[in-house]
mmCIF file of N, CA and C in Angstrom:
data_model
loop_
_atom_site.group_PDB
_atom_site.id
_atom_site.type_symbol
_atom_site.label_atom_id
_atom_site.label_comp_id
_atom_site.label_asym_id
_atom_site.label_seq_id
_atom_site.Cartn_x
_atom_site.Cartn_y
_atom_site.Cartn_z
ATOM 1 N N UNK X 1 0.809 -1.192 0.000
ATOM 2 C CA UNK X 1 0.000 0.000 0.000
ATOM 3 C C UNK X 1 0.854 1.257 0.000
ATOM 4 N N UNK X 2 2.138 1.446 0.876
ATOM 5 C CA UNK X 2 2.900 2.316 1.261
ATOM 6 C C UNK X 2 3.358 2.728 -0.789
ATOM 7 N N UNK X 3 3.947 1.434 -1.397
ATOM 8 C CA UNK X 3 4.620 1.396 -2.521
ATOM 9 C C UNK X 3 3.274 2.305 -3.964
ATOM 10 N N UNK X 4 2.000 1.800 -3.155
ATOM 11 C CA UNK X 4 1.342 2.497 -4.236
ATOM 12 C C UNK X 4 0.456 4.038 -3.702
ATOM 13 N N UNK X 5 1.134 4.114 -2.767
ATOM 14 C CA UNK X 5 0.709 5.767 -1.991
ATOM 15 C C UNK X 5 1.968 6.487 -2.921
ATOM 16 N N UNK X 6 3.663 5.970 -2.636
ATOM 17 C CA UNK X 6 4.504 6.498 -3.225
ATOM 18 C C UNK X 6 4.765 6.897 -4.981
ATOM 19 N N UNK X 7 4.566 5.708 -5.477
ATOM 20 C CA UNK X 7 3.812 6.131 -6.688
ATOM 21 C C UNK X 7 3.101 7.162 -7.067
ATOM 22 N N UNK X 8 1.246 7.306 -6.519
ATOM 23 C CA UNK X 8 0.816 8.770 -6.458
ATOM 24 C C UNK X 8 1.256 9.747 -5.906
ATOM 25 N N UNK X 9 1.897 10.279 -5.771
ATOM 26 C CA UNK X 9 2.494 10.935 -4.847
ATOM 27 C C UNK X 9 3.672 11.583 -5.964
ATOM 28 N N UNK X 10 3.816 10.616 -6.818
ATOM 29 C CA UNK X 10 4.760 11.617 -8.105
ATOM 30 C C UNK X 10 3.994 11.852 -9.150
ATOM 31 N N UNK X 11 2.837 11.946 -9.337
ATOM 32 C CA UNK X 11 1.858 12.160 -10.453
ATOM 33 C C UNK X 11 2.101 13.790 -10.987
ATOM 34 N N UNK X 12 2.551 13.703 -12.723
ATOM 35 C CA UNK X 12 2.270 15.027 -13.098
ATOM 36 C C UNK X 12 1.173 15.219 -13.438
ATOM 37 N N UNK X 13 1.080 16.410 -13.513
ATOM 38 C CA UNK X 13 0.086 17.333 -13.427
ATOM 39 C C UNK X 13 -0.915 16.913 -14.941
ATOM 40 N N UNK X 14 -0.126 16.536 -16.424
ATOM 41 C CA UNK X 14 -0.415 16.374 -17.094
ATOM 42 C C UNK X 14 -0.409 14.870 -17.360
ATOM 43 N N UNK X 15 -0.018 13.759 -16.366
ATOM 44 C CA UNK X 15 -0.226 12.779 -16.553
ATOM 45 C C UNK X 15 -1.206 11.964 -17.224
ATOM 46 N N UNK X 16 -1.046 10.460 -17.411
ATOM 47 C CA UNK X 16 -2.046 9.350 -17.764
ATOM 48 C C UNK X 16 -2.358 8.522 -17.005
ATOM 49 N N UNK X 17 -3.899 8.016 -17.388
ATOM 50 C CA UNK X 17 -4.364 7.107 -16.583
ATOM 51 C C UNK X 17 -3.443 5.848 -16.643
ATOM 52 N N UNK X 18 -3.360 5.255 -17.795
ATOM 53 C CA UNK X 18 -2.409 3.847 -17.566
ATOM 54 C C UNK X 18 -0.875 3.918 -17.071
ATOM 55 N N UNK X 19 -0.189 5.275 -17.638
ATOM 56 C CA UNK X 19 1.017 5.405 -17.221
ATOM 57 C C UNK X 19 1.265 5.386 -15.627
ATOM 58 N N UNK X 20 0.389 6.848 -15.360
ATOM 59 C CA UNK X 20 0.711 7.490 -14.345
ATOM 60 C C UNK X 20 -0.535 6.964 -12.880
ATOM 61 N N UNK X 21 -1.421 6.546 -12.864
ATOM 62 C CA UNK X 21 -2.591 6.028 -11.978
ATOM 63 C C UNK X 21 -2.799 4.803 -11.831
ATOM 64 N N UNK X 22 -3.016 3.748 -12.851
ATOM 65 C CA UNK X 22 -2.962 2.760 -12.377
ATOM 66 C C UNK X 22 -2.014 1.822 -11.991
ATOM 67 N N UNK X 23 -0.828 2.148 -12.080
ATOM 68 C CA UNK X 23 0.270 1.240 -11.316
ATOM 69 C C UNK X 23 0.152 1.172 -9.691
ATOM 70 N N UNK X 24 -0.312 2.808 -9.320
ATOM 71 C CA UNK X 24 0.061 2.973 -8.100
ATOM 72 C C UNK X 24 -1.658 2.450 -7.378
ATOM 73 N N UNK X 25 -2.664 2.466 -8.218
ATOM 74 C CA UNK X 25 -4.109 2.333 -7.648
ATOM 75 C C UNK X 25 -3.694 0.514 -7.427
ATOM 76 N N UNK X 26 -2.977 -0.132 -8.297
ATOM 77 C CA UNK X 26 -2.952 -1.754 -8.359
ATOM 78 C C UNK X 26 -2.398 -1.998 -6.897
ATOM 79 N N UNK X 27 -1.249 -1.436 -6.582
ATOM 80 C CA UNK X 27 -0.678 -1.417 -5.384
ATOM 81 C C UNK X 27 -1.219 -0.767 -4.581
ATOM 82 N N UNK X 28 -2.123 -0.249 -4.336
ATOM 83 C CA UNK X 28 -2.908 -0.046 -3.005
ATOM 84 C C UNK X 28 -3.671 -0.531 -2.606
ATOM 85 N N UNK X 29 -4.573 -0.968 -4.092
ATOM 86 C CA UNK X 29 -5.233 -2.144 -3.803
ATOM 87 C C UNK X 29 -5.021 -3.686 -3.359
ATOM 88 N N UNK X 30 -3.817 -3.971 -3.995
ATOM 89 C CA UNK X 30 -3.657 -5.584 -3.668
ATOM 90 C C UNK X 30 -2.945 -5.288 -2.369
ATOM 91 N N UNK X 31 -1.962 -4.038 -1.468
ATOM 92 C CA UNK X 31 -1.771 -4.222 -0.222
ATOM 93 C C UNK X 31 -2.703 -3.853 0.536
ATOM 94 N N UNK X 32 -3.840 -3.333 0.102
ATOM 95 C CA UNK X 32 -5.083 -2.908 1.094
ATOM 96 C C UNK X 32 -5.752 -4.218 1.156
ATOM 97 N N UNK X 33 -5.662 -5.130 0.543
ATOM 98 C CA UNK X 33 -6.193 -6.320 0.378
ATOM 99 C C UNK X 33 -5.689 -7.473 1.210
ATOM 100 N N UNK X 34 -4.256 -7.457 1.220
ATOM 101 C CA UNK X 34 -3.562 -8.191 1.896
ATOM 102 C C UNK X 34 -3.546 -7.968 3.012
ATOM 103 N N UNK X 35 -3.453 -6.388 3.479
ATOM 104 C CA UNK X 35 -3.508 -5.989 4.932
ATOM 105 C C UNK X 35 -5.032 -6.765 5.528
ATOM 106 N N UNK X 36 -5.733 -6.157 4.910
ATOM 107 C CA UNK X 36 -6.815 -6.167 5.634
ATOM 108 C C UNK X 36 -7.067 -7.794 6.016
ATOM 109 N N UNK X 37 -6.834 -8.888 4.903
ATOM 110 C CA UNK X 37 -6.929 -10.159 5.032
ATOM 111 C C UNK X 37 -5.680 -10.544 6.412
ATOM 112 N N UNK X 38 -4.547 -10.210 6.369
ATOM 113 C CA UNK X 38 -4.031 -10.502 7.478
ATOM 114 C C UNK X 38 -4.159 -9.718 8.940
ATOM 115 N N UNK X 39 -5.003 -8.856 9.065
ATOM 116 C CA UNK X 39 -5.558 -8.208 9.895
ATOM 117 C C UNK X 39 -6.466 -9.113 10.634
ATOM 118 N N UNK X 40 -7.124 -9.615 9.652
ATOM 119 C CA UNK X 40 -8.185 -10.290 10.490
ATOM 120 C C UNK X 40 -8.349 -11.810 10.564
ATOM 121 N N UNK X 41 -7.036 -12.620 9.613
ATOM 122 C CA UNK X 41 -6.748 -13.778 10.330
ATOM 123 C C UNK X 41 -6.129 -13.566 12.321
ATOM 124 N N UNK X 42 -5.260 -12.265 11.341
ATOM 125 C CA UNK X 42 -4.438 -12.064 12.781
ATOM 126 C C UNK X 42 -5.790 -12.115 13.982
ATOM 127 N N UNK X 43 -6.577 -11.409 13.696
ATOM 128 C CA UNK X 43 -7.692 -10.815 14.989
ATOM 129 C C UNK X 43 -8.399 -12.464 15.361
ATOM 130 N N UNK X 44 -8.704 -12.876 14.573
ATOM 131 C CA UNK X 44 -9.849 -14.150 14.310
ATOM 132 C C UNK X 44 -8.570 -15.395 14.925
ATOM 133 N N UNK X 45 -7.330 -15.076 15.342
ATOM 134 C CA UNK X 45 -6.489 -16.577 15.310
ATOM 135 C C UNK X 45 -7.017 -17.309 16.446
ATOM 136 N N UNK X 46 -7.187 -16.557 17.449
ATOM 137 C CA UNK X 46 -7.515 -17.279 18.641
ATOM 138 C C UNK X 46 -9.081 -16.830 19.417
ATOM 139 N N UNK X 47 -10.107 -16.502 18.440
ATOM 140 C CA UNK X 47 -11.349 -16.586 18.395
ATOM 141 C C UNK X 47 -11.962 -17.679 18.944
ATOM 142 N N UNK X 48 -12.934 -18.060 20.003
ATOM 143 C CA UNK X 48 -13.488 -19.400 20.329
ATOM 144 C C UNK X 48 -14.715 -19.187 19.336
ATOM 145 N N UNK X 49 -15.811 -20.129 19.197
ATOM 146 C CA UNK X 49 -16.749 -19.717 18.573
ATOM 147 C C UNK X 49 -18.109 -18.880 19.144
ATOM 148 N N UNK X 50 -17.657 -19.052 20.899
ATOM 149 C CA UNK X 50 -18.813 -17.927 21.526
ATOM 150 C C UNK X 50 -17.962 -16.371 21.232
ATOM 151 N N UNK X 51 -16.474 -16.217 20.938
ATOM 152 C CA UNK X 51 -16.491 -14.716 20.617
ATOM 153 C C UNK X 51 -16.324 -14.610 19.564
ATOM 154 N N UNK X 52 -16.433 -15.573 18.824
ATOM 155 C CA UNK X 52 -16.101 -14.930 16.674
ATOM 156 C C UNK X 52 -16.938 -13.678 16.424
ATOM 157 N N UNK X 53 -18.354 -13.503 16.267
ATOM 158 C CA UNK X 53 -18.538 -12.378 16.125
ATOM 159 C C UNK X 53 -18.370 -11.216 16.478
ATOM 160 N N UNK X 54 -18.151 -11.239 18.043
ATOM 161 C CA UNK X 54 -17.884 -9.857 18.801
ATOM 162 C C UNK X 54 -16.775 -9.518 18.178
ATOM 163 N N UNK X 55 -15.217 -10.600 18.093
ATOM 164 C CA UNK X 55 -13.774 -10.052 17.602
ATOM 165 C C UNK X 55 -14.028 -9.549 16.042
ATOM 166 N N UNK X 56 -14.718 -10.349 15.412
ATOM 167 C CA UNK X 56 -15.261 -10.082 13.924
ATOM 168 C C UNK X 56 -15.810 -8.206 13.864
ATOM 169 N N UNK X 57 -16.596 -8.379 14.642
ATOM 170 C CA UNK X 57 -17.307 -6.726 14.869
ATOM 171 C C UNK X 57 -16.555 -5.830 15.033
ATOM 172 N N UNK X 58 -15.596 -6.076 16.052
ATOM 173 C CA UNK X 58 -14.773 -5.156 16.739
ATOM 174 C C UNK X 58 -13.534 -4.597 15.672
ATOM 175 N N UNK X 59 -13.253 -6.219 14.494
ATOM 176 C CA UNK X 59 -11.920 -5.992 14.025
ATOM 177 C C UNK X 59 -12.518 -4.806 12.804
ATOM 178 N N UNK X 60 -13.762 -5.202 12.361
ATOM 179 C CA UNK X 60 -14.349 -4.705 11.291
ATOM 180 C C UNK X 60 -14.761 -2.890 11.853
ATOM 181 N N UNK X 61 -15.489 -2.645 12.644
ATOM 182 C CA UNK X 61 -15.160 -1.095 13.095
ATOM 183 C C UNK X 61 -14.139 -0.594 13.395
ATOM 184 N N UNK X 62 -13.119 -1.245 13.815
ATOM 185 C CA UNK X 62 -11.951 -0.644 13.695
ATOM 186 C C UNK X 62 -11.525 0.037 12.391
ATOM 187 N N UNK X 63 -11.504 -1.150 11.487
ATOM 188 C CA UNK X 63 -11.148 -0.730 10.169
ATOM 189 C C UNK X 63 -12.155 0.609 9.821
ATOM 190 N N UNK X 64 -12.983 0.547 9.981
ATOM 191 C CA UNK X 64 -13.922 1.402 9.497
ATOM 192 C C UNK X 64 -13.885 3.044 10.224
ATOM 193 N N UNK X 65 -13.633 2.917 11.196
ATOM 194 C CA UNK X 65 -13.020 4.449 12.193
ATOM 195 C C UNK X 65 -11.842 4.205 11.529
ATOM 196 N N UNK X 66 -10.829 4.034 11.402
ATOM 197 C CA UNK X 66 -9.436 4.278 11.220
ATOM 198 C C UNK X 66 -9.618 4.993 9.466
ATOM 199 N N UNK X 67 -10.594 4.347 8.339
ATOM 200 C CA UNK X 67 -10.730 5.420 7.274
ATOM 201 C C UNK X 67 -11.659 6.704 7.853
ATOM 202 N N UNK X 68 -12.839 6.860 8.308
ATOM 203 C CA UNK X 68 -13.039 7.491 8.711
ATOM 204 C C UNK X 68 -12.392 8.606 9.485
ATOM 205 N N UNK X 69 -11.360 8.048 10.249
ATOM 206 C CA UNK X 69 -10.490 9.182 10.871
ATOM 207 C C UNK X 69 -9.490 10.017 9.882
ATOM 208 N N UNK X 70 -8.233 9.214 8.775
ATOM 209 C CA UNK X 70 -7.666 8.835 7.635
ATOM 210 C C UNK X 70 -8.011 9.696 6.887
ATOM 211 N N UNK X 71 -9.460 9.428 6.118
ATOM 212 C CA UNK X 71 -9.486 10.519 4.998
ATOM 213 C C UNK X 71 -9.812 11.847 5.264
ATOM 214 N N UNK X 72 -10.519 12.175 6.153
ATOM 215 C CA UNK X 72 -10.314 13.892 6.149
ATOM 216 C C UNK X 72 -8.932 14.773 6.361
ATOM 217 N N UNK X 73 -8.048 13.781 7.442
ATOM 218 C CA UNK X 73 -6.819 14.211 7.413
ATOM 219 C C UNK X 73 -6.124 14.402 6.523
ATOM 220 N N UNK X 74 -6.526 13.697 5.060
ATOM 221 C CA UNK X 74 -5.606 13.466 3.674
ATOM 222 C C UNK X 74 -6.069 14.660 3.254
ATOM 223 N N UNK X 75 -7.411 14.784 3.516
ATOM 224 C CA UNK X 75 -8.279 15.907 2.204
ATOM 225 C C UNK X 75 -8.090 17.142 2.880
ATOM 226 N N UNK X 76 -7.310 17.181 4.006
ATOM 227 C CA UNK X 76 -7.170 18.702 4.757
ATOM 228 C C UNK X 76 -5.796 18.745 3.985
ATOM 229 N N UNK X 77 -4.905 17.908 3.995
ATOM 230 C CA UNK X 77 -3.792 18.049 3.778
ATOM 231 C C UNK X 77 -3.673 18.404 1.774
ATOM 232 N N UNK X 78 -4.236 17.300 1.055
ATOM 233 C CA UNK X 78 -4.696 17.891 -0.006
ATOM 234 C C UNK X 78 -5.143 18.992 -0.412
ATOM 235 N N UNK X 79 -5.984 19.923 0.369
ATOM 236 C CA UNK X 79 -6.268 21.263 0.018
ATOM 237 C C UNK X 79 -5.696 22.316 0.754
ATOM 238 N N UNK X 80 -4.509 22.269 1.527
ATOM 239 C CA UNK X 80 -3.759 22.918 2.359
ATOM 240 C C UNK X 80 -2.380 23.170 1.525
ATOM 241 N N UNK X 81 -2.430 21.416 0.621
ATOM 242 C CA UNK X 81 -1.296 21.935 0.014
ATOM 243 C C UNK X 81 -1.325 22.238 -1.585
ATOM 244 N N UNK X 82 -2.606 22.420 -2.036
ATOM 245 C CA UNK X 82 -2.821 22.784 -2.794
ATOM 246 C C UNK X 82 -2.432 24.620 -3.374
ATOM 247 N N UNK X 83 -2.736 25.075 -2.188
ATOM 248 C CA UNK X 83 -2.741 26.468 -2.401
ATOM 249 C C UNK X 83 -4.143 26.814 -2.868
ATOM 250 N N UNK X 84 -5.204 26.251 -2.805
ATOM 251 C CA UNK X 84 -6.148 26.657 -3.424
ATOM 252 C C UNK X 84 -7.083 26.964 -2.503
ATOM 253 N N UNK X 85 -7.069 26.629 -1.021
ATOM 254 C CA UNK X 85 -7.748 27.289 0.435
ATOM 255 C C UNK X 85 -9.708 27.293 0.051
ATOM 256 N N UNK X 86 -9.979 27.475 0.960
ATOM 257 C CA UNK X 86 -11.610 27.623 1.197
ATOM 258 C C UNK X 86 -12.376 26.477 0.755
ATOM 259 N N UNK X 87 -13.502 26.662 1.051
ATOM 260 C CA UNK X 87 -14.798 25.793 0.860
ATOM 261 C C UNK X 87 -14.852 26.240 -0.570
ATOM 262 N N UNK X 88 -16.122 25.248 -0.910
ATOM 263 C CA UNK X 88 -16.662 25.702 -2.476
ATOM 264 C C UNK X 88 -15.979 25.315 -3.741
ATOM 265 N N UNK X 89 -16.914 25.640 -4.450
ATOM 266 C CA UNK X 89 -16.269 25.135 -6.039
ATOM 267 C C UNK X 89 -15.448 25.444 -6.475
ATOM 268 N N UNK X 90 -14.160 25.088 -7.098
ATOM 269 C CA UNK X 90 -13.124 25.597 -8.015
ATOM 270 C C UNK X 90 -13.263 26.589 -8.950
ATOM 271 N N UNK X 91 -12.335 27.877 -9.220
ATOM 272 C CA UNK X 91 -12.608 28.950 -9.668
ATOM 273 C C UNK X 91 -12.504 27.829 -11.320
ATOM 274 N N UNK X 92 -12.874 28.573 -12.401
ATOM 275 C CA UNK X 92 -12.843 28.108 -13.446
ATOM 276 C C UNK X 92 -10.930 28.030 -13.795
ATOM 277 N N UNK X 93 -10.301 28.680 -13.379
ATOM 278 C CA UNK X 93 -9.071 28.909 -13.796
ATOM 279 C C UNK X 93 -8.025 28.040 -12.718
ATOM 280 N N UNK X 94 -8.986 27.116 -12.116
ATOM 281 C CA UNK X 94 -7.861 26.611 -11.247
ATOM 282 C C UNK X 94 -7.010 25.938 -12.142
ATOM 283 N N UNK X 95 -5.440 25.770 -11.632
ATOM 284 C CA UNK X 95 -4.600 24.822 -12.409
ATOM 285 C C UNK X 95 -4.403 23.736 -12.095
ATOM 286 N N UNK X 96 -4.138 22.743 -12.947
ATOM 287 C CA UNK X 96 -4.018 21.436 -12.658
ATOM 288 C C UNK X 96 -2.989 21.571 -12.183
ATOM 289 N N UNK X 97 -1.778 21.928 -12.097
ATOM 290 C CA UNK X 97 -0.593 21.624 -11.234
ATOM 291 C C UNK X 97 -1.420 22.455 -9.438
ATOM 292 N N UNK X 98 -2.025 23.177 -9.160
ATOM 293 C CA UNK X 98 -2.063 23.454 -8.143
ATOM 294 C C UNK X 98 -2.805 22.340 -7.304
ATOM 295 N N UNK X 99 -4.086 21.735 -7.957
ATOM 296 C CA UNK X 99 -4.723 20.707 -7.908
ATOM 297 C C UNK X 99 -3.575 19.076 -7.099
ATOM 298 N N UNK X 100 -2.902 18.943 -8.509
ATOM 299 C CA UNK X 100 -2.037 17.672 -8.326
ATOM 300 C C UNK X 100 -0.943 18.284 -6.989
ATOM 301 N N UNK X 101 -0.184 19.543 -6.901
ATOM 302 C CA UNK X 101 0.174 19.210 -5.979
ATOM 303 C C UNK X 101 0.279 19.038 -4.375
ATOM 304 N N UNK X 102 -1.276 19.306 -4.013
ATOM 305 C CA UNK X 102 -1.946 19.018 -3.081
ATOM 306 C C UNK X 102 -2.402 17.469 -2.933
ATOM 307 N N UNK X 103 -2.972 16.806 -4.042
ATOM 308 C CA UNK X 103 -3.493 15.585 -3.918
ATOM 309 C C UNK X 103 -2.144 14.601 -3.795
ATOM 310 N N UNK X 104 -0.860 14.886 -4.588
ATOM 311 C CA UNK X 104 0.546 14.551 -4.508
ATOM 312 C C UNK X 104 1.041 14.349 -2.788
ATOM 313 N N UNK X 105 0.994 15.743 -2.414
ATOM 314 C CA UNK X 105 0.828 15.609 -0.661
ATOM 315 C C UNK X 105 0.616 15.019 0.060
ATOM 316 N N UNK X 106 -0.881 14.648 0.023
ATOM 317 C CA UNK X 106 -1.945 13.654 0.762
ATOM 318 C C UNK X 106 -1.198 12.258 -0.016
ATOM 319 N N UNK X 107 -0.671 11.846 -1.019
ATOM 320 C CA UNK X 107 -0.500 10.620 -0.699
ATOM 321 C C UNK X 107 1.118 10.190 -0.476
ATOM 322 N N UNK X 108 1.814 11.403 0.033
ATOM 323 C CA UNK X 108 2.844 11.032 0.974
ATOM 324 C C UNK X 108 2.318 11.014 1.944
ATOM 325 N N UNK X 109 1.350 11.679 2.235
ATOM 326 C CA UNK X 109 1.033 11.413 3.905
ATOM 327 C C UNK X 109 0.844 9.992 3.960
ATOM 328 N N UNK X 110 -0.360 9.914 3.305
ATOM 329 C CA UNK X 110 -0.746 8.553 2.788
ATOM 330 C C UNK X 110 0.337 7.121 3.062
ATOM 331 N N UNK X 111 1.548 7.255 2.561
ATOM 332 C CA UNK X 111 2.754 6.921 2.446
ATOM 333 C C UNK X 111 3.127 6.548 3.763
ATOM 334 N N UNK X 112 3.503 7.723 4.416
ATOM 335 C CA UNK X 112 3.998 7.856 5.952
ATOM 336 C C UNK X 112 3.314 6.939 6.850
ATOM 337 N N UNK X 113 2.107 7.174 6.789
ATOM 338 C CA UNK X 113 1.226 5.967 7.986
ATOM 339 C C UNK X 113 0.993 5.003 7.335
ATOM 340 N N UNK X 114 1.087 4.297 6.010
ATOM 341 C CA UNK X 114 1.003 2.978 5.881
ATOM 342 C C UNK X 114 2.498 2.569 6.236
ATOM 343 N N UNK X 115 3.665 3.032 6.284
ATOM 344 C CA UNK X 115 4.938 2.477 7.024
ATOM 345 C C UNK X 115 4.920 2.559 8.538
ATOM 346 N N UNK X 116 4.095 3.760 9.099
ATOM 347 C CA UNK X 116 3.740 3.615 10.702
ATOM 348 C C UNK X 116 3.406 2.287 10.818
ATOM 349 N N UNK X 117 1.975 2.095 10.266
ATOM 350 C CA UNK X 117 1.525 0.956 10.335
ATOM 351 C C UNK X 117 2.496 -0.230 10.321
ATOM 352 N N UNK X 118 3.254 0.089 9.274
ATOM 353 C CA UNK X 118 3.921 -1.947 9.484
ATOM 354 C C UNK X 118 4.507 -1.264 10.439
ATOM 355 N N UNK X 119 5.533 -0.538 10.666
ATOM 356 C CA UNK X 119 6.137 -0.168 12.118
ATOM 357 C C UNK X 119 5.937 -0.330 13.244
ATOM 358 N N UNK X 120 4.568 0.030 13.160
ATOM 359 C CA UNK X 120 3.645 -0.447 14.372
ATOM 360 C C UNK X 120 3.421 -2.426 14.436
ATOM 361 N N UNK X 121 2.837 -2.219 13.580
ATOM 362 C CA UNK X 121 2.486 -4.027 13.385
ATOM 363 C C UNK X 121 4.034 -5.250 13.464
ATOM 364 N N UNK X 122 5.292 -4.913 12.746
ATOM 365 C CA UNK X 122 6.123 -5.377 13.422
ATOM 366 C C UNK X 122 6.991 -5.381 14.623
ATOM 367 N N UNK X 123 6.451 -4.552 15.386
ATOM 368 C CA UNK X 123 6.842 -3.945 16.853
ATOM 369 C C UNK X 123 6.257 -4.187 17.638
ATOM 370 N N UNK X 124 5.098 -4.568 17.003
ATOM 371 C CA UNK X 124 4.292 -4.761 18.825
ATOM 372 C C UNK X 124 3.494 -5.816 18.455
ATOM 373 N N UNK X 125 3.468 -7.031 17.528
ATOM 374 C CA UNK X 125 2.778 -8.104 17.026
ATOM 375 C C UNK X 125 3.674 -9.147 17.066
ATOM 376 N N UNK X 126 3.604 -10.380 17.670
ATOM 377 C CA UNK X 126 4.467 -11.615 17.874
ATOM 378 C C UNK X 126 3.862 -13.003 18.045
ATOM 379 N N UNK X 127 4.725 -13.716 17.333
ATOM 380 C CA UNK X 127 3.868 -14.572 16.742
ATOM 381 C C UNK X 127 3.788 -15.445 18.259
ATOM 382 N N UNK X 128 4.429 -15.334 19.549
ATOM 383 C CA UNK X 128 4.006 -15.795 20.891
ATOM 384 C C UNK X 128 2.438 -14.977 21.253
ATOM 385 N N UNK X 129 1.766 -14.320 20.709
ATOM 386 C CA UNK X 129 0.560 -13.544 21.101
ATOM 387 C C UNK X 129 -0.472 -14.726 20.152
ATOM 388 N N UNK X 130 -0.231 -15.490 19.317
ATOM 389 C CA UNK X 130 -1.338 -16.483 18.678
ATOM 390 C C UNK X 130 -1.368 -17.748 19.651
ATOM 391 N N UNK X 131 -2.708 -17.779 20.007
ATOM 392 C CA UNK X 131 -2.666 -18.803 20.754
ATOM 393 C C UNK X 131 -2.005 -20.613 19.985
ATOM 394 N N UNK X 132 -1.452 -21.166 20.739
ATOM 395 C CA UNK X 132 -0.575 -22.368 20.174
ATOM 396 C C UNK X 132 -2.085 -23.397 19.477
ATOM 397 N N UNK X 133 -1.638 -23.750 18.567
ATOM 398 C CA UNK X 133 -2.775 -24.582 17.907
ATOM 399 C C UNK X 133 -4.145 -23.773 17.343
ATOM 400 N N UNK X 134 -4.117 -22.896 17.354
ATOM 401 C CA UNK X 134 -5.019 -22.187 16.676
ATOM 402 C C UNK X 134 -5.448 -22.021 15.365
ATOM 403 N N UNK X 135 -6.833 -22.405 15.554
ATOM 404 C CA UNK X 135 -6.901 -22.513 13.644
ATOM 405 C C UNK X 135 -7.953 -21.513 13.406
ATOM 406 N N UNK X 136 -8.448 -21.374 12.336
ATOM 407 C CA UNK X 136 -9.430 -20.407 11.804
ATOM 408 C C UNK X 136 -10.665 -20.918 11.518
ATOM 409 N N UNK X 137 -11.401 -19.843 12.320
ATOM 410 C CA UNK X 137 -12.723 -19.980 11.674
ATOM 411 C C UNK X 137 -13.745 -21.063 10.939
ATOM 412 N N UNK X 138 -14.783 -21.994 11.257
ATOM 413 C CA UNK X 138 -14.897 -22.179 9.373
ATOM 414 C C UNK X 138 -16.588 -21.950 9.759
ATOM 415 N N UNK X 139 -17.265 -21.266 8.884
ATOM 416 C CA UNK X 139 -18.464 -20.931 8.917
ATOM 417 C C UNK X 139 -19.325 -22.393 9.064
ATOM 418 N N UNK X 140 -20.434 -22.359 9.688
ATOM 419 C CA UNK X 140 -21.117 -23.507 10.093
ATOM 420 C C UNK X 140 -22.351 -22.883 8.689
ATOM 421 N N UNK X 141 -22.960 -24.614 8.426
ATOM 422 C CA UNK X 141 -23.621 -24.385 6.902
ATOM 423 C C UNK X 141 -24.774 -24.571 7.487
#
């Protein structure tokens, strides 16, 4: 995710979609994908089946406050570093470079806390915290 924040984050102003956007959208996606899937083996490892849903609930609002918290911070930072300030619609004459290099901004930020994150996650996550023999889940039919 970090690798496809860094990517956007060099977008010109006059860029392309295949050149310049989707390399870095592929990589945010397949590590937003991966995170999130090992997020919640991680959460679910040592789940009994009277707390699967509560840890299930809990792991899943988490995720869900943490964008919630996430994107306004990006979109403050995006229009802070835009130079383009205030509420409201874009003057007709805004420039695309003033545009890109605000949204450029936000996804170094972007950048920065998905490396917190593993920072965080390899620092304080050990594989002595999974309970021994622990298996996953399997939905009852």
């Amino acid at each position: 995710g970090a690798s496809g924040a860094l990517l956007l984050s060099r977008l010109p102003a006059d860029g392309s979609y295949l050149a310049d956007l989707l390399p870095g959208f592929l990589l945010l996606g397949v590590g937003g994908g991966l995170a999130a899937a090992g997020v919640m083996i991680t959460a679910m490892s040592g789940a009994g089946h009277d707390d699967a849903g509560l840890v299930s609930g809990l792991t899943n609002t988490s995720h869900e406050l943490s964008i919630a918290l996430t994107l306004p911070v990006l979109s403050t930072i995006a229009v802070s570093q835009s130079g383009l300030g205030g509420l409201g619609p874009l003057a007709a004459g805004t420039k695309a470079s003033a545009l890109t290099d605000g949204i450029t901004s936000a996804f170094q930020a972007a950048a920065v806390i998905a490396v917190a994150g593993v920072v965080v996650a390899a620092t304080l996550l050990r594989r002595s915290d999974v309970i021994a023999g622990a298996s996953p889940m399997h939905m009852h039919h």
